[in-house]
Coordinates of C-alpha atoms and ligand atoms in Angstrom, one line a residue:
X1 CA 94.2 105.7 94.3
X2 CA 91.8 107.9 92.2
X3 CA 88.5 106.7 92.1
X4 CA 86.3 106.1 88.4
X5 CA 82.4 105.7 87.5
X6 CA 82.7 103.1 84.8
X7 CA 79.8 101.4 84.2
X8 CA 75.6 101.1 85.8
X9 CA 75.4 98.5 87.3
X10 CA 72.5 97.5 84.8
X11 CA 75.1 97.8 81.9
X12 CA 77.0 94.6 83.1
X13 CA 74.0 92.3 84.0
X14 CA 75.1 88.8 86.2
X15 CA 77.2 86.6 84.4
X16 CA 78.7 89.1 82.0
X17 CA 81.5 92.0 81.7
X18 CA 82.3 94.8 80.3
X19 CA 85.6 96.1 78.8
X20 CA 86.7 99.7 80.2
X21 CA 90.0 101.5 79.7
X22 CA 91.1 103.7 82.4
X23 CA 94.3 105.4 82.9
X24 CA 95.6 103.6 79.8
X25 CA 94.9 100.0 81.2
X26 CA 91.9 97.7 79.7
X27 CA 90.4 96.3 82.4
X28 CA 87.5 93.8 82.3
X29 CA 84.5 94.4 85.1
X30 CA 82.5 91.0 85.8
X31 CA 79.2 90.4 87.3
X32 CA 79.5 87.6 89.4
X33 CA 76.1 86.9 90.9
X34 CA 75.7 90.5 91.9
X35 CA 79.4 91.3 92.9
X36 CA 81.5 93.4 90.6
X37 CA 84.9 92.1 90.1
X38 CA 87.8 94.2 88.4
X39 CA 91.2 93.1 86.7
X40 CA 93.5 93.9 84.2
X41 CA 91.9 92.2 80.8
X42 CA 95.3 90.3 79.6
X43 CA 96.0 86.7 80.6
X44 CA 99.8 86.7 82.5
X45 CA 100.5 83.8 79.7
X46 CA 100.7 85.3 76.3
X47 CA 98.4 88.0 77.0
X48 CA 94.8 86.9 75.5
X49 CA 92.2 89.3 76.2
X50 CA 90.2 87.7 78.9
X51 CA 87.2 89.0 78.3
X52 CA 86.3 87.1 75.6
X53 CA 86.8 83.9 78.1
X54 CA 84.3 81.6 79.1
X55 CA 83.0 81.8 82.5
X56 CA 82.8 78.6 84.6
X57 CA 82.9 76.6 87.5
X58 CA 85.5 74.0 88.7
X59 CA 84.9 70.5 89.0
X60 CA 86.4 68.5 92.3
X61 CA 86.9 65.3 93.1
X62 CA 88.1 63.2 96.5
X63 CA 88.3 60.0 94.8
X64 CA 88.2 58.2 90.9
X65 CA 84.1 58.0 90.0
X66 CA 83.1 60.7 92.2
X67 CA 83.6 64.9 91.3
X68 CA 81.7 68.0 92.5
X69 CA 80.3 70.9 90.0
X70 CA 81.2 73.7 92.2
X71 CA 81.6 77.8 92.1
X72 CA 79.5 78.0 88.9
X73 CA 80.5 81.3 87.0
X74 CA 83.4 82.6 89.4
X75 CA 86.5 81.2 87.2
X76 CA 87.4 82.3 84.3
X77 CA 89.1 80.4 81.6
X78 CA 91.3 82.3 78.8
X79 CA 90.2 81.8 75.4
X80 CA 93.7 80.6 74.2
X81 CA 95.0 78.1 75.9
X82 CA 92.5 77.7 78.9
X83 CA 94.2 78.6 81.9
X84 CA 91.5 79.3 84.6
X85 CA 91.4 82.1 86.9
X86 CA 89.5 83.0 90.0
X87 CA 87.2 86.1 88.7
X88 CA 86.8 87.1 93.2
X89 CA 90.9 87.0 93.3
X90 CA 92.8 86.7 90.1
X91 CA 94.5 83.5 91.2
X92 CA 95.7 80.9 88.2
X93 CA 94.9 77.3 89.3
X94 CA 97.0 76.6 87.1
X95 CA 100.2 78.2 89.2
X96 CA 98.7 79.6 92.4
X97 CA 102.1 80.7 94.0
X98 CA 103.2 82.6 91.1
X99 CA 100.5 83.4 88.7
X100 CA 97.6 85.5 89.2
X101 CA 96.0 88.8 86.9
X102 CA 96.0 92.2 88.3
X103 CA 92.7 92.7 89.9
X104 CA 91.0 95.8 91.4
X105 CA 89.5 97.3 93.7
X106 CA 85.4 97.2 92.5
X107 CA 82.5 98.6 94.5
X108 CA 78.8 99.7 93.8
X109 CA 77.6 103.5 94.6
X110 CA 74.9 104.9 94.9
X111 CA 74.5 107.5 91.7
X112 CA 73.4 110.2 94.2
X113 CA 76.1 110.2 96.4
X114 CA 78.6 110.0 93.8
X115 CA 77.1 113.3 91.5
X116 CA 76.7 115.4 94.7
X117 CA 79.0 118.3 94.5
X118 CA 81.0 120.2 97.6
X119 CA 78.6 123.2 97.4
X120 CA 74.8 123.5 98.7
X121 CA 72.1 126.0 97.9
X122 CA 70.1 127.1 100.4
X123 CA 66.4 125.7 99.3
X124 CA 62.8 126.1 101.1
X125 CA 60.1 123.3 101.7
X126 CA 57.5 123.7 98.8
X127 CA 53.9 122.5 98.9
X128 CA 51.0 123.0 96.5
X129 CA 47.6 123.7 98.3
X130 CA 44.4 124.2 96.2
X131 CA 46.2 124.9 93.1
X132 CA 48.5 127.6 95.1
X133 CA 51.7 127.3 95.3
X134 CA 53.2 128.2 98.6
X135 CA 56.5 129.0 99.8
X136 CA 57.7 128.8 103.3
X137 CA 60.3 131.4 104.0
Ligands
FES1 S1 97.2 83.4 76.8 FE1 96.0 82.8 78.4 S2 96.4 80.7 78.7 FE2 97.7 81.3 77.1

């Protein structure tokens, strides 16, 4: 599996996503209160793009009268027909067993690491002394 620099991670602040195609697939890349999520942007349904889905939580409930707000902004629901998915996993709760969106692999890197190249010059500590500049060699 090849590896791809898509986004900074200030470009998709919390809460939000960004579209990116790679390979030939449009995938969408959520924020999820700092985590970066990754899956294939078309619901398994009829194929909505899912960015364009609203981002919410699911509510519980153990009895009538009672329910629980919980998970705020981890599942996503499609824009056409409201199927929600899990934004960590892909999972419908609407089918669990069979259902789910492609998701993948998403991971923050330091820039540094990832523009440093195979080969090294050889360098020398630098200082500036008194206006001089002086090499050690
Ligand atoms: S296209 Fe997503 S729920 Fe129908």
């Amino acid at each position: 599996m090849a590896r791809y620099v898509v986004a900074t991670t200030g470009d998709i602040p919390v809460g939000t996503n960004k579209v990116v195609t790679v390979r030939g697939r449009e995938i969408a890349v959520f924020n999820v209160k700092g985590a970066f999520y990754a899956f294939l942007n078309k619901c398994p349904h009829e194929g909505a793009r899912l960015c364009h889905g609203a981002v919410v939580g699911l509510v519980r409930s153990d009895e009538p009268g009672t329910f629980e707000y919980t998970r705020q902004g981890e599942i996503l629901r499609c824009p056409w027909h409201g199927w929600e998915f899990d934004i960590r996993t892909g999972q419908s709760w609407v089918d669990p067993e069979n259902t789910w969106v492609k998701n993948y692999p998403a991971s923050i890197e330091r820039g540094g690491k990832l523009v440093e190249g195979p080969y090294k010059a050889e360098v020398f500590p630098v200082s500036v002394e008194e206006d001089y500049v002086v090499l050690e060699v």
